[in-house]
């Protein structure tokens, strides 16, 4: 499968712990996005990278969340001091840049986080 | 920011019937409107999309229509099949990168 890979698929953590997720995009794609999806809702945009630069961050993203894409390839999303409200599916997507970038979205299968 | 409303939240049709899902958006600057299908436990997958310079687009049994004046767009699925059962999300983009999704429609096609 040469699509978008996310690791781990599932994560259960205790409230207050830190967690980190990884996303490996399609290699030719220089844009990478993180979304959060809760039960019964559509995905919500969190942040996006063009190569290694983080160009946009949603107001929904609290200071406890940080994302990196150090070499413009894989990305990590870290949540510090997790809260029960952070329980969700975290989706990564990648796309090529340019006017067709938003059209070329490929989503990963997501990391399901449960905070107990 | 952009706000996308989607209706209905659930839809049940008999196999062979048509299904229509409707979305409205708030930002007149939005210019890209994709539809995604998400099966249980799987990733969202793009099924059809339309840009604001086009009023209608069709791909086999699925079609999307866009009314820019009224700021609404719709997904039409004809001759529905049980494998069409899934959650469908509409989205709108005014930024060139971020998608603003609706809350989804759970479609059930019964044989």
PDB file of C-alpha atoms in Angstrom:
ATOM      1  CA  UNK A   1       0.000   0.000   0.000  1.00  0.00           C
ATOM      2  CA  UNK A   2       1.662   3.222  -1.123  1.00  0.00           C
ATOM      3  CA  UNK A   3      -0.951   5.466   0.430  1.00  0.00           C
ATOM      4  CA  UNK A   4      -0.816   7.547   3.607  1.00  0.00           C
ATOM      5  CA  UNK A   5       0.298   5.539   6.640  1.00  0.00           C
ATOM      6  CA  UNK A   6      -0.468   6.366  10.238  1.00  0.00           C
ATOM      7  CA  UNK A   7       0.932   4.816  13.360  1.00  0.00           C
ATOM      8  CA  UNK A   8      -0.330   3.621  15.754  1.00  0.00           C
ATOM      9  CA  UNK A   9      -3.835   2.641  14.676  1.00  0.00           C
ATOM     10  CA  UNK A  10      -5.108   2.753  18.235  1.00  0.00           C
ATOM     11  CA  UNK A  11      -3.814   4.408  21.377  1.00  0.00           C
ATOM     12  CA  UNK A  12      -5.266   4.236  24.862  1.00  0.00           C
ATOM     13  CA  UNK A  13      -3.719   6.588  27.379  1.00  0.00           C
ATOM     14  CA  UNK A  14      -4.404   7.878  30.841  1.00  0.00           C
ATOM     15  CA  UNK A  15      -5.483  11.456  31.319  1.00  0.00           C
ATOM     16  CA  UNK A  16      -2.482  13.708  31.783  1.00  0.00           C
ATOM     17  CA  UNK A  17      -0.093  11.593  29.720  1.00  0.00           C
ATOM     18  CA  UNK A  18       1.583  12.774  26.523  1.00  0.00           C
ATOM     19  CA  UNK A  19       1.014  10.961  23.237  1.00  0.00           C
ATOM     20  CA  UNK A  20       2.648  11.198  19.819  1.00  0.00           C
ATOM     21  CA  UNK A  21       1.301  10.015  16.491  1.00  0.00           C
ATOM     22  CA  UNK A  22       3.153   9.580  13.235  1.00  0.00           C
ATOM     23  CA  UNK A  23       2.057  10.100   9.650  1.00  0.00           C
ATOM     24  CA  UNK A  24       3.925   9.048   6.520  1.00  0.00           C
ATOM     25  CA  UNK A  25       2.436  10.798   3.475  1.00  0.00           C
ATOM     26  CA  UNK A  26       2.541   9.767  -0.165  1.00  0.00           C
ATOM     27  CA  UNK A  27       6.144  10.453  -1.132  1.00  0.00           C
ATOM     28  CA  UNK A  28       5.399  12.817  -4.043  1.00  0.00           C
ATOM     29  CA  UNK A  29       3.030  14.933  -1.956  1.00  0.00           C
ATOM     30  CA  UNK A  30       4.531  18.027  -0.406  1.00  0.00           C
ATOM     31  CA  UNK A  31       1.402  19.065   1.503  1.00  0.00           C
ATOM     32  CA  UNK A  32       0.436  17.302   4.698  1.00  0.00           C
ATOM     33  CA  UNK A  33      -2.649  17.890   6.850  1.00  0.00           C
ATOM     34  CA  UNK A  34      -3.928  16.818  10.249  1.00  0.00           C
ATOM     35  CA  UNK A  35      -7.628  16.544  10.992  1.00  0.00           C
ATOM     36  CA  UNK A  36      -9.578  15.378  14.038  1.00  0.00           C
ATOM     37  CA  UNK A  37     -12.829  13.439  13.770  1.00  0.00           C
ATOM     38  CA  UNK A  38     -15.145  12.748  16.673  1.00  0.00           C
ATOM     39  CA  UNK A  39     -18.058  10.322  16.594  1.00  0.00           C
ATOM     40  CA  UNK A  40     -20.893  11.535  14.410  1.00  0.00           C
ATOM     41  CA  UNK A  41     -18.967  14.512  13.083  1.00  0.00           C
ATOM     42  CA  UNK A  42     -17.024  15.359   9.990  1.00  0.00           C
ATOM     43  CA  UNK A  43     -13.260  15.787  10.114  1.00  0.00           C
ATOM     44  CA  UNK A  44     -12.094  19.123  11.545  1.00  0.00           C
ATOM     45  CA  UNK A  45      -8.988  20.807  10.164  1.00  0.00           C
ATOM     46  CA  UNK A  46      -6.145  21.143  12.665  1.00  0.00           C
ATOM     47  CA  UNK A  47      -3.023  22.153  10.765  1.00  0.00           C
ATOM     48  CA  UNK A  48      -1.152  21.865   7.492  1.00  0.00           C
ATOM     49  CA  UNK A  49       2.406  21.770   6.199  1.00  0.00           C
ATOM     50  CA  UNK A  50       3.899  22.712   2.882  1.00  0.00           C
ATOM     51  CA  UNK A  51       7.123  20.719   2.899  1.00  0.00           C
ATOM     52  CA  UNK A  52       8.608  21.323   6.352  1.00  0.00           C
ATOM     53  CA  UNK A  53       6.859  24.648   6.954  1.00  0.00           C
ATOM     54  CA  UNK A  54       3.734  24.697   9.110  1.00  0.00           C
ATOM     55  CA  UNK A  55       1.629  27.263   7.258  1.00  0.00           C
ATOM     56  CA  UNK A  56      -1.671  27.171   9.071  1.00  0.00           C
ATOM     57  CA  UNK A  57      -2.949  26.176  12.458  1.00  0.00           C
ATOM     58  CA  UNK A  58      -6.614  26.074  13.423  1.00  0.00           C
ATOM     59  CA  UNK A  59      -7.867  28.138  16.333  1.00  0.00           C
ATOM     60  CA  UNK A  60      -9.283  24.833  17.580  1.00  0.00           C
ATOM     61  CA  UNK A  61      -5.762  23.612  18.238  1.00  0.00           C
ATOM     62  CA  UNK A  62      -4.865  24.308  21.853  1.00  0.00           C
ATOM     63  CA  UNK A  63      -1.308  24.952  23.040  1.00  0.00           C
ATOM     64  CA  UNK A  64      -1.153  21.336  24.193  1.00  0.00           C
ATOM     65  CA  UNK A  65      -1.022  20.239  20.563  1.00  0.00           C
ATOM     66  CA  UNK A  66       2.111  20.505  18.474  1.00  0.00           C
ATOM     67  CA  UNK A  67       2.934  19.159  15.050  1.00  0.00           C
ATOM     68  CA  UNK A  68       6.204  18.869  13.214  1.00  0.00           C
ATOM     69  CA  UNK A  69       7.414  17.808   9.814  1.00  0.00           C
ATOM     70  CA  UNK A  70      11.157  18.172  10.248  1.00  0.00           C
ATOM     71  CA  UNK A  71      12.433  17.052   6.865  1.00  0.00           C
ATOM     72  CA  UNK A  72       9.345  17.619   4.801  1.00  0.00           C
ATOM     73  CA  UNK A  73       8.530  13.921   4.770  1.00  0.00           C
ATOM     74  CA  UNK A  74       6.814  12.264   7.761  1.00  0.00           C
ATOM     75  CA  UNK A  75       5.002  14.278  10.392  1.00  0.00           C
ATOM     76  CA  UNK A  76       4.318  13.860  14.098  1.00  0.00           C
ATOM     77  CA  UNK A  77       1.429  15.193  16.135  1.00  0.00           C
ATOM     78  CA  UNK A  78       1.992  15.406  19.878  1.00  0.00           C
ATOM     79  CA  UNK A  79      -0.660  16.011  22.491  1.00  0.00           C
ATOM     80  CA  UNK A  80       0.599  16.972  25.933  1.00  0.00           C
ATOM     81  CA  UNK A  81      -1.331  16.481  29.165  1.00  0.00           C
ATOM     82  CA  UNK A  82      -4.140  14.631  27.424  1.00  0.00           C
ATOM     83  CA  UNK A  83      -7.744  15.263  28.452  1.00  0.00           C
ATOM     84  CA  UNK A  84     -10.812  13.100  27.922  1.00  0.00           C
ATOM     85  CA  UNK A  85     -12.035  15.602  25.335  1.00  0.00           C
ATOM     86  CA  UNK A  86      -9.033  14.739  23.195  1.00  0.00           C
ATOM     87  CA  UNK A  87     -10.493  11.292  22.503  1.00  0.00           C
ATOM     88  CA  UNK A  88     -11.064  11.178  18.757  1.00  0.00           C
ATOM     89  CA  UNK A  89      -9.799   9.783  15.494  1.00  0.00           C
ATOM     90  CA  UNK A  90      -6.792  11.759  14.271  1.00  0.00           C
ATOM     91  CA  UNK A  91      -6.576  11.692  10.503  1.00  0.00           C
ATOM     92  CA  UNK A  92      -3.602  12.619   8.401  1.00  0.00           C
ATOM     93  CA  UNK A  93      -3.889  13.473   4.718  1.00  0.00           C
ATOM     94  CA  UNK A  94      -1.467  14.501   2.014  1.00  0.00           C
ATOM     95  CA  UNK A  95      -1.815  16.156  -1.349  1.00  0.00           C
ATOM     96  CA  UNK A  96       0.281  17.727  -4.068  1.00  0.00           C
ATOM     97  CA  UNK A  97       0.583  21.515  -3.961  1.00  0.00           C
ATOM     98  CA  UNK A  98      -0.858  23.891  -6.520  1.00  0.00           C
ATOM     99  CA  UNK A  99      -4.400  24.585  -7.597  1.00  0.00           C
ATOM    100  CA  UNK A 100      -5.195  20.900  -7.622  1.00  0.00           C
ATOM    101  CA  UNK A 101      -3.773  20.366  -4.158  1.00  0.00           C
ATOM    102  CA  UNK A 102      -7.052  20.381  -2.311  1.00  0.00           C
ATOM    103  CA  UNK A 103      -8.401  17.951  -4.883  1.00  0.00           C
ATOM    104  CA  UNK A 104      -5.617  15.458  -4.476  1.00  0.00           C
ATOM    105  CA  UNK A 105      -6.274  14.719  -0.809  1.00  0.00           C
ATOM    106  CA  UNK A 106      -5.507  11.163   0.253  1.00  0.00           C
ATOM    107  CA  UNK A 107      -6.416  10.357   3.833  1.00  0.00           C
ATOM    108  CA  UNK A 108      -4.726   7.838   6.065  1.00  0.00           C
ATOM    109  CA  UNK A 109      -6.701   5.326   8.109  1.00  0.00           C
ATOM    110  CA  UNK A 110      -6.261   7.395  11.235  1.00  0.00           C
ATOM    111  CA  UNK A 111      -5.111   6.933  14.808  1.00  0.00           C
ATOM    112  CA  UNK A 112      -7.930   6.389  17.273  1.00  0.00           C
ATOM    113  CA  UNK A 113      -7.070   7.962  20.618  1.00  0.00           C
ATOM    114  CA  UNK A 114      -8.938   7.030  23.775  1.00  0.00           C
ATOM    115  CA  UNK A 115      -8.142   8.975  26.937  1.00  0.00           C
ATOM    116  CA  UNK A 116      -9.263   7.227  30.105  1.00  0.00           C
TER     117      UNK A 116
ATOM    118  CA  UNK B   1     -14.897  31.002   8.892  1.00  0.00           C
ATOM    119  CA  UNK B   2     -16.730  28.637   6.603  1.00  0.00           C
ATOM    120  CA  UNK B   3     -19.732  26.748   8.026  1.00  0.00           C
ATOM    121  CA  UNK B   4     -21.105  23.735   6.158  1.00  0.00           C
ATOM    122  CA  UNK B   5     -24.529  22.313   7.006  1.00  0.00           C
ATOM    123  CA  UNK B   6     -25.525  18.870   5.729  1.00  0.00           C
ATOM    124  CA  UNK B   7     -28.937  17.197   5.556  1.00  0.00           C
ATOM    125  CA  UNK B   8     -30.295  14.687   6.245  1.00  0.00           C
ATOM    126  CA  UNK B   9     -28.191  13.104   8.957  1.00  0.00           C
ATOM    127  CA  UNK B  10     -29.571   9.657   8.120  1.00  0.00           C
ATOM    128  CA  UNK B  11     -31.126   8.363   4.931  1.00  0.00           C
ATOM    129  CA  UNK B  12     -32.591   4.959   4.205  1.00  0.00           C
ATOM    130  CA  UNK B  13     -33.513   3.939   0.666  1.00  0.00           C
ATOM    131  CA  UNK B  14     -34.391   0.723  -1.098  1.00  0.00           C
ATOM    132  CA  UNK B  15     -31.966  -0.761  -3.560  1.00  0.00           C
ATOM    133  CA  UNK B  16     -32.474   0.795  -6.972  1.00  0.00           C
ATOM    134  CA  UNK B  17     -33.934   4.027  -5.641  1.00  0.00           C
ATOM    135  CA  UNK B  18     -32.167   7.394  -5.794  1.00  0.00           C
ATOM    136  CA  UNK B  19     -30.590   9.173  -2.845  1.00  0.00           C
ATOM    137  CA  UNK B  20     -30.057  12.909  -2.508  1.00  0.00           C
ATOM    138  CA  UNK B  21     -27.920  14.625   0.125  1.00  0.00           C
ATOM    139  CA  UNK B  22     -27.870  18.393   0.437  1.00  0.00           C
ATOM    140  CA  UNK B  23     -25.318  20.837   1.833  1.00  0.00           C
ATOM    141  CA  UNK B  24     -25.235  24.571   2.328  1.00  0.00           C
ATOM    142  CA  UNK B  25     -22.199  26.738   2.925  1.00  0.00           C
ATOM    143  CA  UNK B  26     -21.759  30.190   4.334  1.00  0.00           C
ATOM    144  CA  UNK B  27     -18.638  31.658   2.724  1.00  0.00           C
ATOM    145  CA  UNK B  28     -19.244  32.965  -0.774  1.00  0.00           C
ATOM    146  CA  UNK B  29     -15.476  32.757  -1.366  1.00  0.00           C
ATOM    147  CA  UNK B  30     -15.603  28.947  -1.251  1.00  0.00           C
ATOM    148  CA  UNK B  31     -14.756  27.588  -4.654  1.00  0.00           C
ATOM    149  CA  UNK B  32     -14.189  23.848  -4.260  1.00  0.00           C
ATOM    150  CA  UNK B  33     -16.781  21.306  -3.106  1.00  0.00           C
ATOM    151  CA  UNK B  34     -15.814  17.652  -2.713  1.00  0.00           C
ATOM    152  CA  UNK B  35     -17.849  14.707  -1.484  1.00  0.00           C
ATOM    153  CA  UNK B  36     -16.262  11.928   0.538  1.00  0.00           C
ATOM    154  CA  UNK B  37     -17.497   8.429   1.333  1.00  0.00           C
ATOM    155  CA  UNK B  38     -16.432   6.818   4.585  1.00  0.00           C
ATOM    156  CA  UNK B  39     -17.187   3.187   5.288  1.00  0.00           C
ATOM    157  CA  UNK B  40     -17.157   1.985   8.864  1.00  0.00           C
ATOM    158  CA  UNK B  41     -13.632   1.965  10.244  1.00  0.00           C
ATOM    159  CA  UNK B  42     -12.105   3.155   6.989  1.00  0.00           C
ATOM    160  CA  UNK B  43     -10.589   6.341   5.662  1.00  0.00           C
ATOM    161  CA  UNK B  44     -12.654   9.013   3.888  1.00  0.00           C
ATOM    162  CA  UNK B  45     -12.378   8.630   0.130  1.00  0.00           C
ATOM    163  CA  UNK B  46     -13.138  11.242  -2.490  1.00  0.00           C
ATOM    164  CA  UNK B  47     -15.998  10.172  -4.747  1.00  0.00           C
ATOM    165  CA  UNK B  48     -16.733  13.325  -6.732  1.00  0.00           C
ATOM    166  CA  UNK B  49     -15.971  17.028  -6.581  1.00  0.00           C
ATOM    167  CA  UNK B  50     -16.948  20.254  -8.290  1.00  0.00           C
ATOM    168  CA  UNK B  51     -15.441  23.699  -8.633  1.00  0.00           C
ATOM    169  CA  UNK B  52     -17.403  26.915  -8.499  1.00  0.00           C
ATOM    170  CA  UNK B  53     -17.112  27.550 -12.232  1.00  0.00           C
ATOM    171  CA  UNK B  54     -19.210  24.459 -12.988  1.00  0.00           C
ATOM    172  CA  UNK B  55     -22.879  23.882 -12.171  1.00  0.00           C
ATOM    173  CA  UNK B  56     -23.085  20.119 -12.488  1.00  0.00           C
ATOM    174  CA  UNK B  57     -20.791  17.137 -12.781  1.00  0.00           C
ATOM    175  CA  UNK B  58     -21.621  13.483 -13.297  1.00  0.00           C
ATOM    176  CA  UNK B  59     -19.650  10.280 -12.901  1.00  0.00           C
ATOM    177  CA  UNK B  60     -21.621   7.135 -13.694  1.00  0.00           C
ATOM    178  CA  UNK B  61     -24.279   6.789 -10.977  1.00  0.00           C
ATOM    179  CA  UNK B  62     -23.230   9.816  -8.953  1.00  0.00           C
ATOM    180  CA  UNK B  63     -23.670  13.487  -9.727  1.00  0.00           C
ATOM    181  CA  UNK B  64     -23.126  16.759  -7.914  1.00  0.00           C
ATOM    182  CA  UNK B  65     -24.951  20.014  -8.534  1.00  0.00           C
ATOM    183  CA  UNK B  66     -23.904  23.448  -7.321  1.00  0.00           C
ATOM    184  CA  UNK B  67     -25.994  26.593  -6.931  1.00  0.00           C
ATOM    185  CA  UNK B  68     -23.573  29.404  -6.120  1.00  0.00           C
ATOM    186  CA  UNK B  69     -26.289  32.018  -5.728  1.00  0.00           C
ATOM    187  CA  UNK B  70     -28.083  30.006  -3.082  1.00  0.00           C
ATOM    188  CA  UNK B  71     -24.808  28.615  -1.697  1.00  0.00           C
ATOM    189  CA  UNK B  72     -25.886  25.016  -1.756  1.00  0.00           C
ATOM    190  CA  UNK B  73     -24.723  21.849  -3.426  1.00  0.00           C
ATOM    191  CA  UNK B  74     -26.136  18.345  -3.597  1.00  0.00           C
ATOM    192  CA  UNK B  75     -25.032  14.773  -4.148  1.00  0.00           C
ATOM    193  CA  UNK B  76     -27.264  12.529  -6.220  1.00  0.00           C
ATOM    194  CA  UNK B  77     -26.824   8.764  -6.299  1.00  0.00           C
ATOM    195  CA  UNK B  78     -29.003   6.857  -8.760  1.00  0.00           C
ATOM    196  CA  UNK B  79     -29.739   3.129  -8.881  1.00  0.00           C
ATOM    197  CA  UNK B  80     -28.436   2.687  -5.342  1.00  0.00           C
ATOM    198  CA  UNK B  81     -26.782  -0.582  -4.353  1.00  0.00           C
ATOM    199  CA  UNK B  82     -26.140  -2.076  -0.897  1.00  0.00           C
ATOM    200  CA  UNK B  83     -22.432  -1.281  -1.273  1.00  0.00           C
ATOM    201  CA  UNK B  84     -23.347   2.414  -1.418  1.00  0.00           C
ATOM    202  CA  UNK B  85     -24.178   2.162   2.305  1.00  0.00           C
ATOM    203  CA  UNK B  86     -21.714   4.406   4.145  1.00  0.00           C
ATOM    204  CA  UNK B  87     -21.373   7.854   5.676  1.00  0.00           C
ATOM    205  CA  UNK B  88     -21.121  10.619   3.102  1.00  0.00           C
ATOM    206  CA  UNK B  89     -19.500  13.965   3.889  1.00  0.00           C
ATOM    207  CA  UNK B  90     -19.701  17.153   1.907  1.00  0.00           C
ATOM    208  CA  UNK B  91     -16.994  19.779   2.260  1.00  0.00           C
ATOM    209  CA  UNK B  92     -16.180  23.264   1.068  1.00  0.00           C
ATOM    210  CA  UNK B  93     -12.873  25.030   0.668  1.00  0.00           C
ATOM    211  CA  UNK B  94     -12.117  28.719   0.391  1.00  0.00           C
ATOM    212  CA  UNK B  95      -8.439  28.509   1.213  1.00  0.00           C
ATOM    213  CA  UNK B  96      -6.884  26.188  -1.316  1.00  0.00           C
ATOM    214  CA  UNK B  97      -5.834  23.775   1.372  1.00  0.00           C
ATOM    215  CA  UNK B  98      -8.244  23.243   4.306  1.00  0.00           C
ATOM    216  CA  UNK B  99     -11.541  21.428   3.842  1.00  0.00           C
ATOM    217  CA  UNK B 100     -14.549  22.361   5.998  1.00  0.00           C
ATOM    218  CA  UNK B 101     -16.702  19.275   6.371  1.00  0.00           C
ATOM    219  CA  UNK B 102     -20.380  18.827   7.075  1.00  0.00           C
ATOM    220  CA  UNK B 103     -21.469  16.472   9.850  1.00  0.00           C
ATOM    221  CA  UNK B 104     -22.148  13.599   7.501  1.00  0.00           C
ATOM    222  CA  UNK B 105     -25.114  11.596   6.228  1.00  0.00           C
ATOM    223  CA  UNK B 106     -25.411   7.935   7.092  1.00  0.00           C
ATOM    224  CA  UNK B 107     -26.879   6.241   4.024  1.00  0.00           C
ATOM    225  CA  UNK B 108     -28.405   2.785   4.307  1.00  0.00           C
ATOM    226  CA  UNK B 109     -29.417   0.945   1.147  1.00  0.00           C
ATOM    227  CA  UNK B 110     -31.641  -2.023   1.888  1.00  0.00           C
ATOM    228  CA  UNK B 111     -31.962  -4.920  -0.581  1.00  0.00           C
TER     229      UNK B 111
END
